[in-house]
PDB file of C-alpha atoms in Angstrom:
ATOM      1  CA  UNK F   1      -4.451  10.517 -19.743  1.00  0.00           C
ATOM      2  CA  UNK F   2      -3.901  14.100 -20.923  1.00  0.00           C
ATOM      3  CA  UNK F   3      -7.061  15.655 -19.455  1.00  0.00           C
ATOM      4  CA  UNK F   4      -8.591  15.954 -16.007  1.00  0.00           C
ATOM      5  CA  UNK F   5     -11.125  13.348 -14.907  1.00  0.00           C
ATOM      6  CA  UNK F   6     -13.797  16.057 -14.783  1.00  0.00           C
ATOM      7  CA  UNK F   7     -13.219  16.844 -18.454  1.00  0.00           C
ATOM      8  CA  UNK F   8     -13.156  13.155 -19.426  1.00  0.00           C
ATOM      9  CA  UNK F   9     -16.347  12.395 -17.508  1.00  0.00           C
ATOM     10  CA  UNK F  10     -18.216  15.171 -19.303  1.00  0.00           C
ATOM     11  CA  UNK F  11     -16.741  14.270 -22.691  1.00  0.00           C
ATOM     12  CA  UNK F  12     -17.550  10.550 -22.536  1.00  0.00           C
ATOM     13  CA  UNK F  13     -20.982  11.185 -21.027  1.00  0.00           C
ATOM     14  CA  UNK F  14     -21.730  13.196 -24.157  1.00  0.00           C
ATOM     15  CA  UNK F  15     -19.979  10.679 -26.454  1.00  0.00           C
ATOM     16  CA  UNK F  16     -20.424   7.213 -24.872  1.00  0.00           C
ATOM     17  CA  UNK F  17     -19.714   5.438 -28.161  1.00  0.00           C
ATOM     18  CA  UNK F  18     -16.084   6.630 -27.992  1.00  0.00           C
ATOM     19  CA  UNK F  19     -15.682   5.035 -24.584  1.00  0.00           C
ATOM     20  CA  UNK F  20     -17.029   1.782 -26.024  1.00  0.00           C
ATOM     21  CA  UNK F  21     -14.477   1.994 -28.852  1.00  0.00           C
ATOM     22  CA  UNK F  22     -11.674   2.467 -26.336  1.00  0.00           C
ATOM     23  CA  UNK F  23     -12.703  -0.642 -24.416  1.00  0.00           C
ATOM     24  CA  UNK F  24     -12.869  -2.752 -27.581  1.00  0.00           C
ATOM     25  CA  UNK F  25      -9.200  -1.973 -28.191  1.00  0.00           C
ATOM     26  CA  UNK F  26      -8.372  -2.412 -24.514  1.00  0.00           C
ATOM     27  CA  UNK F  27      -9.860  -5.928 -24.429  1.00  0.00           C
ATOM     28  CA  UNK F  28      -7.681  -6.914 -27.400  1.00  0.00           C
ATOM     29  CA  UNK F  29      -4.599  -5.657 -25.559  1.00  0.00           C
ATOM     30  CA  UNK F  30      -5.467  -7.591 -22.399  1.00  0.00           C
ATOM     31  CA  UNK F  31      -5.451 -10.870 -24.301  1.00  0.00           C
ATOM     32  CA  UNK F  32      -1.813 -10.268 -25.263  1.00  0.00           C
ATOM     33  CA  UNK F  33      -0.558  -9.490 -21.733  1.00  0.00           C
ATOM     34  CA  UNK F  34       1.428 -12.122 -19.833  1.00  0.00           C
ATOM     35  CA  UNK F  35      -0.610 -11.272 -16.721  1.00  0.00           C
ATOM     36  CA  UNK F  36      -3.848  -9.372 -16.160  1.00  0.00           C
ATOM     37  CA  UNK F  37      -3.581  -6.960 -13.183  1.00  0.00           C
ATOM     38  CA  UNK F  38      -7.249  -7.593 -12.366  1.00  0.00           C
ATOM     39  CA  UNK F  39      -6.358 -11.244 -11.698  1.00  0.00           C
ATOM     40  CA  UNK F  40      -3.575 -10.202  -9.323  1.00  0.00           C
ATOM     41  CA  UNK F  41      -5.818  -7.848  -7.346  1.00  0.00           C
ATOM     42  CA  UNK F  42      -8.646 -10.397  -7.249  1.00  0.00           C
ATOM     43  CA  UNK F  43      -6.329 -13.059  -5.796  1.00  0.00           C
ATOM     44  CA  UNK F  44      -5.023 -10.624  -3.189  1.00  0.00           C
ATOM     45  CA  UNK F  45      -8.519  -9.690  -2.002  1.00  0.00           C
ATOM     46  CA  UNK F  46      -9.635 -13.324  -1.782  1.00  0.00           C
ATOM     47  CA  UNK F  47      -6.444 -14.440  -0.043  1.00  0.00           C
ATOM     48  CA  UNK F  48      -6.607 -11.627   2.499  1.00  0.00           C
ATOM     49  CA  UNK F  49     -10.251 -12.398   3.286  1.00  0.00           C
ATOM     50  CA  UNK F  50      -9.596 -16.119   3.752  1.00  0.00           C
ATOM     51  CA  UNK F  51      -6.582 -15.462   5.978  1.00  0.00           C
ATOM     52  CA  UNK F  52      -8.581 -13.059   8.150  1.00  0.00           C
ATOM     53  CA  UNK F  53     -11.402 -15.573   8.537  1.00  0.00           C
ATOM     54  CA  UNK F  54      -8.950 -18.331   9.476  1.00  0.00           C
ATOM     55  CA  UNK F  55      -7.446 -16.049  12.078  1.00  0.00           C
ATOM     56  CA  UNK F  56     -10.867 -15.171  13.508  1.00  0.00           C
ATOM     57  CA  UNK F  57     -11.887 -18.826  13.618  1.00  0.00           C
ATOM     58  CA  UNK F  58      -8.715 -19.749  15.451  1.00  0.00           C
ATOM     59  CA  UNK F  59      -9.201 -16.958  17.996  1.00  0.00           C
ATOM     60  CA  UNK F  60     -12.910 -17.722  18.522  1.00  0.00           C
ATOM     61  CA  UNK F  61     -12.485 -21.487  18.509  1.00  0.00           C
ATOM     62  CA  UNK F  62     -15.454 -22.060  16.195  1.00  0.00           C
ATOM     63  CA  UNK F  63     -17.217 -20.742  13.115  1.00  0.00           C
ATOM     64  CA  UNK F  64     -19.763 -18.113  14.027  1.00  0.00           C
ATOM     65  CA  UNK F  65     -23.216 -18.004  12.473  1.00  0.00           C
ATOM     66  CA  UNK F  66     -24.223 -15.130  10.241  1.00  0.00           C
ATOM     67  CA  UNK F  67     -27.158 -13.097   9.072  1.00  0.00           C
ATOM     68  CA  UNK F  68     -28.488 -11.962   5.717  1.00  0.00           C
ATOM     69  CA  UNK F  69     -26.606  -8.668   6.076  1.00  0.00           C
ATOM     70  CA  UNK F  70     -23.193 -10.124   6.781  1.00  0.00           C
ATOM     71  CA  UNK F  71     -22.498 -12.744   4.138  1.00  0.00           C
ATOM     72  CA  UNK F  72     -23.060 -15.560   6.594  1.00  0.00           C
ATOM     73  CA  UNK F  73     -19.638 -15.156   8.166  1.00  0.00           C
ATOM     74  CA  UNK F  74     -20.567 -13.698  11.519  1.00  0.00           C
ATOM     75  CA  UNK F  75     -19.179 -10.324  10.455  1.00  0.00           C
ATOM     76  CA  UNK F  76     -20.251  -7.592   8.090  1.00  0.00           C
ATOM     77  CA  UNK F  77     -19.561  -7.806   4.368  1.00  0.00           C
ATOM     78  CA  UNK F  78     -16.258  -6.580   2.972  1.00  0.00           C
ATOM     79  CA  UNK F  79     -17.025  -3.398   1.012  1.00  0.00           C
ATOM     80  CA  UNK F  80     -14.921  -3.009  -2.137  1.00  0.00           C
ATOM     81  CA  UNK F  81     -14.742   0.120  -4.315  1.00  0.00           C
ATOM     82  CA  UNK F  82     -13.310  -0.411  -7.804  1.00  0.00           C
ATOM     83  CA  UNK F  83     -12.301   2.945  -9.286  1.00  0.00           C
ATOM     84  CA  UNK F  84     -12.076   2.847 -13.089  1.00  0.00           C
ATOM     85  CA  UNK F  85     -13.560  -0.650 -13.255  1.00  0.00           C
ATOM     86  CA  UNK F  86     -13.948  -0.997 -17.037  1.00  0.00           C
ATOM     87  CA  UNK F  87     -16.198  -4.011 -17.604  1.00  0.00           C
ATOM     88  CA  UNK F  88     -16.475  -4.610 -13.831  1.00  0.00           C
ATOM     89  CA  UNK F  89     -14.709  -7.975 -14.093  1.00  0.00           C
ATOM     90  CA  UNK F  90     -13.504  -7.701 -10.500  1.00  0.00           C
ATOM     91  CA  UNK F  91     -17.064  -7.275  -9.230  1.00  0.00           C
ATOM     92  CA  UNK F  92     -18.338 -10.151 -11.351  1.00  0.00           C
ATOM     93  CA  UNK F  93     -15.715 -12.504  -9.938  1.00  0.00           C
ATOM     94  CA  UNK F  94     -16.027 -11.435  -6.295  1.00  0.00           C
ATOM     95  CA  UNK F  95     -19.823 -11.503  -6.313  1.00  0.00           C
ATOM     96  CA  UNK F  96     -19.784 -15.029  -7.782  1.00  0.00           C
ATOM     97  CA  UNK F  97     -18.031 -16.348  -4.678  1.00  0.00           C
ATOM     98  CA  UNK F  98     -19.696 -17.975  -1.719  1.00  0.00           C
ATOM     99  CA  UNK F  99     -18.455 -18.803   1.746  1.00  0.00           C
ATOM    100  CA  UNK F 100     -17.850 -22.468   2.544  1.00  0.00           C
ATOM    101  CA  UNK F 101     -19.203 -24.334   5.555  1.00  0.00           C
ATOM    102  CA  UNK F 102     -15.824 -24.023   7.287  1.00  0.00           C
ATOM    103  CA  UNK F 103     -16.353 -20.263   7.577  1.00  0.00           C
ATOM    104  CA  UNK F 104     -13.261 -19.149   5.678  1.00  0.00           C
ATOM    105  CA  UNK F 105     -12.978 -20.967   2.338  1.00  0.00           C
ATOM    106  CA  UNK F 106     -14.222 -19.082  -0.706  1.00  0.00           C
ATOM    107  CA  UNK F 107     -15.306 -20.866  -3.859  1.00  0.00           C
ATOM    108  CA  UNK F 108     -17.271 -20.040  -6.954  1.00  0.00           C
ATOM    109  CA  UNK F 109     -20.875 -21.124  -6.695  1.00  0.00           C
ATOM    110  CA  UNK F 110     -21.597 -24.208  -8.812  1.00  0.00           C
ATOM    111  CA  UNK F 111     -24.707 -22.641 -10.346  1.00  0.00           C
ATOM    112  CA  UNK F 112     -26.801 -19.597  -9.583  1.00  0.00           C
ATOM    113  CA  UNK F 113     -29.769 -21.884  -8.924  1.00  0.00           C
ATOM    114  CA  UNK F 114     -27.889 -23.965  -6.344  1.00  0.00           C
ATOM    115  CA  UNK F 115     -26.531 -20.807  -4.732  1.00  0.00           C
ATOM    116  CA  UNK F 116     -30.024 -19.368  -4.365  1.00  0.00           C
ATOM    117  CA  UNK F 117     -31.343 -22.636  -2.932  1.00  0.00           C
ATOM    118  CA  UNK F 118     -28.549 -22.855  -0.364  1.00  0.00           C
ATOM    119  CA  UNK F 119     -28.938 -19.197   0.570  1.00  0.00           C
ATOM    120  CA  UNK F 120     -32.693 -19.688   1.035  1.00  0.00           C
ATOM    121  CA  UNK F 121     -32.196 -22.799   3.187  1.00  0.00           C
ATOM    122  CA  UNK F 122     -29.644 -21.136   5.461  1.00  0.00           C
ATOM    123  CA  UNK F 123     -31.305 -17.718   5.480  1.00  0.00           C
ATOM    124  CA  UNK F 124     -28.062 -15.978   4.562  1.00  0.00           C
ATOM    125  CA  UNK F 125     -26.376 -14.265   1.648  1.00  0.00           C
ATOM    126  CA  UNK F 126     -23.361 -16.502   1.113  1.00  0.00           C
ATOM    127  CA  UNK F 127     -21.259 -13.911  -0.741  1.00  0.00           C
ATOM    128  CA  UNK F 128     -19.125 -11.971   1.760  1.00  0.00           C
ATOM    129  CA  UNK F 129     -18.441  -9.052  -0.603  1.00  0.00           C
ATOM    130  CA  UNK F 130     -20.257  -5.867  -1.507  1.00  0.00           C
ATOM    131  CA  UNK F 131     -18.705  -4.268  -4.599  1.00  0.00           C
ATOM    132  CA  UNK F 132     -19.150  -0.736  -5.950  1.00  0.00           C
ATOM    133  CA  UNK F 133     -17.792  -0.352  -9.486  1.00  0.00           C
ATOM    134  CA  UNK F 134     -17.190   3.067 -11.035  1.00  0.00           C
ATOM    135  CA  UNK F 135     -16.170   4.236 -14.489  1.00  0.00           C
ATOM    136  CA  UNK F 136     -16.827   7.177 -16.792  1.00  0.00           C
ATOM    137  CA  UNK F 137     -19.556   5.311 -18.694  1.00  0.00           C
ATOM    138  CA  UNK F 138     -21.567   2.240 -17.715  1.00  0.00           C
ATOM    139  CA  UNK F 139     -21.809   0.864 -21.246  1.00  0.00           C
ATOM    140  CA  UNK F 140     -25.117  -0.725 -20.287  1.00  0.00           C
ATOM    141  CA  UNK F 141     -23.460  -2.813 -17.559  1.00  0.00           C
ATOM    142  CA  UNK F 142     -25.753  -2.821 -14.485  1.00  0.00           C
ATOM    143  CA  UNK F 143     -22.769  -3.325 -12.179  1.00  0.00           C
ATOM    144  CA  UNK F 144     -21.109  -0.058 -13.290  1.00  0.00           C
ATOM    145  CA  UNK F 145     -21.990   3.350 -11.858  1.00  0.00           C
ATOM    146  CA  UNK F 146     -20.950   6.261 -14.116  1.00  0.00           C
ATOM    147  CA  UNK F 147     -18.835   8.720 -12.148  1.00  0.00           C
ATOM    148  CA  UNK F 148     -15.822  10.984 -12.093  1.00  0.00           C
ATOM    149  CA  UNK F 149     -13.167   8.990 -10.196  1.00  0.00           C
ATOM    150  CA  UNK F 150     -12.363  12.058  -8.096  1.00  0.00           C
ATOM    151  CA  UNK F 151     -15.973  12.304  -6.898  1.00  0.00           C
ATOM    152  CA  UNK F 152     -17.775   8.991  -6.485  1.00  0.00           C
ATOM    153  CA  UNK F 153     -21.209   8.588  -4.812  1.00  0.00           C
ATOM    154  CA  UNK F 154     -20.037   6.883  -1.622  1.00  0.00           C
ATOM    155  CA  UNK F 155     -20.105   8.202   1.951  1.00  0.00           C
ATOM    156  CA  UNK F 156     -16.857   8.870   3.740  1.00  0.00           C
ATOM    157  CA  UNK F 157     -15.163   6.020   5.606  1.00  0.00           C
ATOM    158  CA  UNK F 158     -17.482   3.398   4.097  1.00  0.00           C
ATOM    159  CA  UNK F 159     -15.039   1.174   2.168  1.00  0.00           C
ATOM    160  CA  UNK F 160     -12.747  -1.646   3.330  1.00  0.00           C
ATOM    161  CA  UNK F 161     -10.803  -2.157   0.099  1.00  0.00           C
ATOM    162  CA  UNK F 162     -10.257   0.313  -2.728  1.00  0.00           C
ATOM    163  CA  UNK F 163      -8.675  -0.507  -6.080  1.00  0.00           C
ATOM    164  CA  UNK F 164      -7.181   1.540  -8.886  1.00  0.00           C
ATOM    165  CA  UNK F 165      -6.350  -1.049 -11.535  1.00  0.00           C
ATOM    166  CA  UNK F 166      -4.761   0.780 -14.495  1.00  0.00           C
ATOM    167  CA  UNK F 167      -7.141   3.594 -13.597  1.00  0.00           C
ATOM    168  CA  UNK F 168      -4.991   6.611 -12.641  1.00  0.00           C
ATOM    169  CA  UNK F 169      -6.029   7.990 -16.009  1.00  0.00           C
ATOM    170  CA  UNK F 170      -6.098  11.735 -15.633  1.00  0.00           C
ATOM    171  CA  UNK F 171      -3.924  14.749 -15.017  1.00  0.00           C
ATOM    172  CA  UNK F 172      -5.456  15.114 -11.539  1.00  0.00           C
ATOM    173  CA  UNK F 173      -4.113  11.954  -9.869  1.00  0.00           C
ATOM    174  CA  UNK F 174      -3.883  13.794  -6.543  1.00  0.00           C
ATOM    175  CA  UNK F 175      -7.679  14.151  -6.638  1.00  0.00           C
ATOM    176  CA  UNK F 176      -7.999  10.357  -6.992  1.00  0.00           C
ATOM    177  CA  UNK F 177      -5.766   9.885  -3.964  1.00  0.00           C
ATOM    178  CA  UNK F 178      -7.865  12.321  -1.949  1.00  0.00           C
ATOM    179  CA  UNK F 179     -11.086  10.542  -2.956  1.00  0.00           C
ATOM    180  CA  UNK F 180      -9.710   7.116  -2.050  1.00  0.00           C
ATOM    181  CA  UNK F 181      -8.660   8.475   1.352  1.00  0.00           C
ATOM    182  CA  UNK F 182     -12.147   9.988   1.846  1.00  0.00           C
ATOM    183  CA  UNK F 183     -14.140   6.808   1.220  1.00  0.00           C
ATOM    184  CA  UNK F 184     -11.767   4.317   2.884  1.00  0.00           C
ATOM    185  CA  UNK F 185     -12.135   3.427   6.532  1.00  0.00           C
ATOM    186  CA  UNK F 186      -9.118   3.969   8.735  1.00  0.00           C
ATOM    187  CA  UNK F 187      -6.814   0.963   8.305  1.00  0.00           C
ATOM    188  CA  UNK F 188      -8.614   0.215   5.032  1.00  0.00           C
ATOM    189  CA  UNK F 189      -6.566  -1.099   2.102  1.00  0.00           C
ATOM    190  CA  UNK F 190      -5.904   0.575  -1.240  1.00  0.00           C
ATOM    191  CA  UNK F 191      -4.522  -1.623  -4.026  1.00  0.00           C
ATOM    192  CA  UNK F 192      -2.961   0.063  -7.046  1.00  0.00           C
ATOM    193  CA  UNK F 193      -1.776  -1.518 -10.301  1.00  0.00           C
ATOM    194  CA  UNK F 194      -0.220   0.658 -12.989  1.00  0.00           C
ATOM    195  CA  UNK F 195       1.841   0.499 -16.160  1.00  0.00           C
ATOM    196  CA  UNK F 196       5.531   0.664 -15.224  1.00  0.00           C
ATOM    197  CA  UNK F 197       6.455   3.097 -17.988  1.00  0.00           C
ATOM    198  CA  UNK F 198       4.143   5.707 -16.485  1.00  0.00           C
ATOM    199  CA  UNK F 199       6.410   5.909 -13.421  1.00  0.00           C
ATOM    200  CA  UNK F 200       9.788   4.966 -14.919  1.00  0.00           C
ATOM    201  CA  UNK F 201      10.844   8.501 -15.653  1.00  0.00           C
ATOM    202  CA  UNK F 202      12.423  11.371 -13.789  1.00  0.00           C
ATOM    203  CA  UNK F 203       9.947  13.720 -12.157  1.00  0.00           C
ATOM    204  CA  UNK F 204       9.911  17.353 -13.245  1.00  0.00           C
ATOM    205  CA  UNK F 205      11.485  18.289  -9.923  1.00  0.00           C
ATOM    206  CA  UNK F 206      14.313  15.769 -10.298  1.00  0.00           C
ATOM    207  CA  UNK F 207      15.000  16.887 -13.864  1.00  0.00           C
ATOM    208  CA  UNK F 208      15.152  20.517 -12.752  1.00  0.00           C
ATOM    209  CA  UNK F 209      17.540  19.629  -9.920  1.00  0.00           C
ATOM    210  CA  UNK F 210      19.830  17.796 -12.347  1.00  0.00           C
ATOM    211  CA  UNK F 211      19.911  20.804 -14.654  1.00  0.00           C
ATOM    212  CA  UNK F 212      20.871  22.997 -11.710  1.00  0.00           C
ATOM    213  CA  UNK F 213      23.560  20.595 -10.536  1.00  0.00           C
ATOM    214  CA  UNK F 214      21.358  19.187  -7.792  1.00  0.00           C
ATOM    215  CA  UNK F 215      21.212  15.635  -9.107  1.00  0.00           C
ATOM    216  CA  UNK F 216      23.118  14.251  -6.131  1.00  0.00           C
ATOM    217  CA  UNK F 217      20.647  15.788  -3.682  1.00  0.00           C
ATOM    218  CA  UNK F 218      17.681  14.425  -5.652  1.00  0.00           C
ATOM    219  CA  UNK F 219      19.168  10.921  -5.657  1.00  0.00           C
ATOM    220  CA  UNK F 220      19.702  11.065  -1.912  1.00  0.00           C
ATOM    221  CA  UNK F 221      16.071  12.098  -1.437  1.00  0.00           C
ATOM    222  CA  UNK F 222      14.914   9.106  -3.461  1.00  0.00           C
ATOM    223  CA  UNK F 223      17.216   6.640  -1.739  1.00  0.00           C
ATOM    224  CA  UNK F 224      14.806   5.442   0.971  1.00  0.00           C
ATOM    225  CA  UNK F 225      12.079   4.338  -1.467  1.00  0.00           C
ATOM    226  CA  UNK F 226      14.588   2.738  -3.848  1.00  0.00           C
ATOM    227  CA  UNK F 227      16.015   0.644  -0.991  1.00  0.00           C
ATOM    228  CA  UNK F 228      12.486  -0.388   0.031  1.00  0.00           C
ATOM    229  CA  UNK F 229      11.665  -1.416  -3.547  1.00  0.00           C
ATOM    230  CA  UNK F 230      14.849  -3.510  -3.866  1.00  0.00           C
ATOM    231  CA  UNK F 231      14.209  -5.202  -0.521  1.00  0.00           C
ATOM    232  CA  UNK F 232      10.637  -6.140  -1.455  1.00  0.00           C
ATOM    233  CA  UNK F 233      11.731  -7.241  -4.909  1.00  0.00           C
ATOM    234  CA  UNK F 234      14.038  -9.871  -3.402  1.00  0.00           C
ATOM    235  CA  UNK F 235      11.224 -11.315  -1.288  1.00  0.00           C
ATOM    236  CA  UNK F 236       8.323 -11.041  -3.695  1.00  0.00           C
ATOM    237  CA  UNK F 237       8.913 -13.046  -6.860  1.00  0.00           C
ATOM    238  CA  UNK F 238       5.692 -15.056  -6.484  1.00  0.00           C
ATOM    239  CA  UNK F 239       3.924 -16.526  -9.570  1.00  0.00           C
ATOM    240  CA  UNK F 240       0.676 -14.807  -8.544  1.00  0.00           C
ATOM    241  CA  UNK F 241       2.192 -11.478  -9.484  1.00  0.00           C
ATOM    242  CA  UNK F 242       3.207 -12.628 -12.963  1.00  0.00           C
ATOM    243  CA  UNK F 243       6.910 -12.237 -12.203  1.00  0.00           C
ATOM    244  CA  UNK F 244       9.052 -12.558 -15.313  1.00  0.00           C
ATOM    245  CA  UNK F 245      11.983 -10.330 -14.511  1.00  0.00           C
ATOM    246  CA  UNK F 246      14.861 -11.291 -12.235  1.00  0.00           C
ATOM    247  CA  UNK F 247      16.806  -8.084 -12.767  1.00  0.00           C
ATOM    248  CA  UNK F 248      16.856  -5.552  -9.899  1.00  0.00           C
ATOM    249  CA  UNK F 249      14.363  -2.684 -10.290  1.00  0.00           C
ATOM    250  CA  UNK F 250      15.475   0.548 -11.865  1.00  0.00           C
ATOM    251  CA  UNK F 251      15.376   3.816  -9.897  1.00  0.00           C
ATOM    252  CA  UNK F 252      11.833   5.140 -10.375  1.00  0.00           C
ATOM    253  CA  UNK F 253      12.012   8.804  -9.500  1.00  0.00           C
ATOM    254  CA  UNK F 254       8.422   9.608 -10.453  1.00  0.00           C
ATOM    255  CA  UNK F 255       7.327   6.601  -8.410  1.00  0.00           C
ATOM    256  CA  UNK F 256       9.219   8.033  -5.423  1.00  0.00           C
ATOM    257  CA  UNK F 257       7.268  11.252  -5.854  1.00  0.00           C
ATOM    258  CA  UNK F 258       3.997   9.311  -5.966  1.00  0.00           C
ATOM    259  CA  UNK F 259       4.835   7.357  -2.805  1.00  0.00           C
ATOM    260  CA  UNK F 260       5.720  10.610  -1.046  1.00  0.00           C
ATOM    261  CA  UNK F 261       2.357  12.063  -2.119  1.00  0.00           C
ATOM    262  CA  UNK F 262       0.552   9.016  -0.723  1.00  0.00           C
ATOM    263  CA  UNK F 263       2.393   9.383   2.574  1.00  0.00           C
ATOM    264  CA  UNK F 264       1.457  13.054   2.831  1.00  0.00           C
ATOM    265  CA  UNK F 265      -2.171  12.046   2.271  1.00  0.00           C
ATOM    266  CA  UNK F 266      -2.036   9.537   5.113  1.00  0.00           C
ATOM    267  CA  UNK F 267      -1.317   6.263   3.344  1.00  0.00           C
ATOM    268  CA  UNK F 268       1.437   3.836   4.261  1.00  0.00           C
ATOM    269  CA  UNK F 269       2.911   1.671   1.503  1.00  0.00           C
ATOM    270  CA  UNK F 270       2.883  -1.885   2.868  1.00  0.00           C
ATOM    271  CA  UNK F 271       3.970  -3.659  -0.298  1.00  0.00           C
ATOM    272  CA  UNK F 272       5.474  -2.735  -3.633  1.00  0.00           C
ATOM    273  CA  UNK F 273       5.993  -5.331  -6.361  1.00  0.00           C
ATOM    274  CA  UNK F 274       8.263  -4.311  -9.252  1.00  0.00           C
ATOM    275  CA  UNK F 275       8.941  -7.859 -10.424  1.00  0.00           C
ATOM    276  CA  UNK F 276       6.728  -7.716 -13.519  1.00  0.00           C
ATOM    277  CA  UNK F 277       8.095  -6.196 -16.737  1.00  0.00           C
ATOM    278  CA  UNK F 278       4.880  -4.359 -17.569  1.00  0.00           C
ATOM    279  CA  UNK F 279       3.139  -3.480 -14.316  1.00  0.00           C
ATOM    280  CA  UNK F 280       3.715  -2.114 -10.826  1.00  0.00           C
ATOM    281  CA  UNK F 281       1.610  -3.403  -7.927  1.00  0.00           C
ATOM    282  CA  UNK F 282       1.346  -1.273  -4.780  1.00  0.00           C
ATOM    283  CA  UNK F 283      -0.591  -1.865  -1.558  1.00  0.00           C
ATOM    284  CA  UNK F 284      -1.380   0.910   0.923  1.00  0.00           C
ATOM    285  CA  UNK F 285      -3.277   1.241   4.185  1.00  0.00           C
ATOM    286  CA  UNK F 286      -5.055   4.374   5.362  1.00  0.00           C
ATOM    287  CA  UNK F 287      -3.222   5.293   8.542  1.00  0.00           C
ATOM    288  CA  UNK F 288      -5.455   5.656  11.587  1.00  0.00           C
ATOM    289  CA  UNK F 289      -5.801   9.321  12.522  1.00  0.00           C
ATOM    290  CA  UNK F 290      -4.397  10.676   9.242  1.00  0.00           C
ATOM    291  CA  UNK F 291      -5.780  13.964   7.925  1.00  0.00           C
ATOM    292  CA  UNK F 292      -5.820  13.549   4.150  1.00  0.00           C
ATOM    293  CA  UNK F 293      -4.131  15.497   1.359  1.00  0.00           C
ATOM    294  CA  UNK F 294      -4.036  19.259   1.004  1.00  0.00           C
ATOM    295  CA  UNK F 295      -6.073  20.669  -1.888  1.00  0.00           C
ATOM    296  CA  UNK F 296      -2.917  22.390  -3.086  1.00  0.00           C
ATOM    297  CA  UNK F 297      -1.216  19.076  -3.879  1.00  0.00           C
ATOM    298  CA  UNK F 298      -0.832  18.071  -7.535  1.00  0.00           C
ATOM    299  CA  UNK F 299       0.501  14.948  -9.258  1.00  0.00           C
ATOM    300  CA  UNK F 300       0.435  13.619 -12.817  1.00  0.00           C
ATOM    301  CA  UNK F 301       1.949  10.366 -14.052  1.00  0.00           C
ATOM    302  CA  UNK F 302       3.408   9.953 -17.519  1.00  0.00           C
ATOM    303  CA  UNK F 303       0.531   9.414 -19.984  1.00  0.00           C
ATOM    304  CA  UNK F 304       0.110   6.336 -22.151  1.00  0.00           C
ATOM    305  CA  UNK F 305      -0.171   7.547 -25.733  1.00  0.00           C
ATOM    306  CA  UNK F 306      -2.024   5.247 -28.103  1.00  0.00           C
ATOM    307  CA  UNK F 307      -1.319   5.358 -31.832  1.00  0.00           C
ATOM    308  CA  UNK F 308      -4.189   5.506 -34.276  1.00  0.00           C
ATOM    309  CA  UNK F 309      -4.262   2.461 -36.560  1.00  0.00           C
TER     310      UNK F 309
END
């Protein structure tokens, strides 16, 4: 959290055992959470895919046949890039799904053997997803590609869905935003989940304005995003998002700064969920024709500091 991703990538490449130690502690923490953000993002991806397939089926009037390259759905596979994937749980769950005979229902394959037999009989790959998982160290996991999250080995405009699930872990968050914009297709989706406390603080700019007597101006500048957050909060108290807080969201000045950065890059925030006590969930689309973020842009969220025990 307190170093750039370039520094962290080099450090953990040279000391992979420290990365393993971090993930041992992280797994223990996950078991104590009321909701796992990976579960929320997984459900969103699956739901969006199923809804799109239903819509296509309705428009076409029938289920189209597929090929071995397209997941058997009549269209290409959905390409997912998971930045900071950890144990690649998202990939494991998505790649275990298969498309039903109705052309839009997704379900976990009963057994790998049955899945292979059905795929062989139909001549198709029944999983509609292609997942690329990146983290600083693979830890021996074949699904994980070691990489700096600001420079992943994917071609530009090759990804349908990008995810940063508790993964904006560096002082160079603006570089992560730029990289997500680079690899996503226009109108592609970026899903972000982060710890609330990392954004529930005044930005350096807002603090400086307050000290200079400019607090009123700063609050006015933040007003649009605060209104949007309150409006979405009223509508979005669904169980899928682990909602356990009925109080209205607090003003999140650093979050406003982050949203503004995303907009300057060419992302539009389509959904923001502040209903959970621990986590923020944000959905963005890459606006068609956008130009990306200037190299001069910088952004750093508040770090999570872990105590040694």
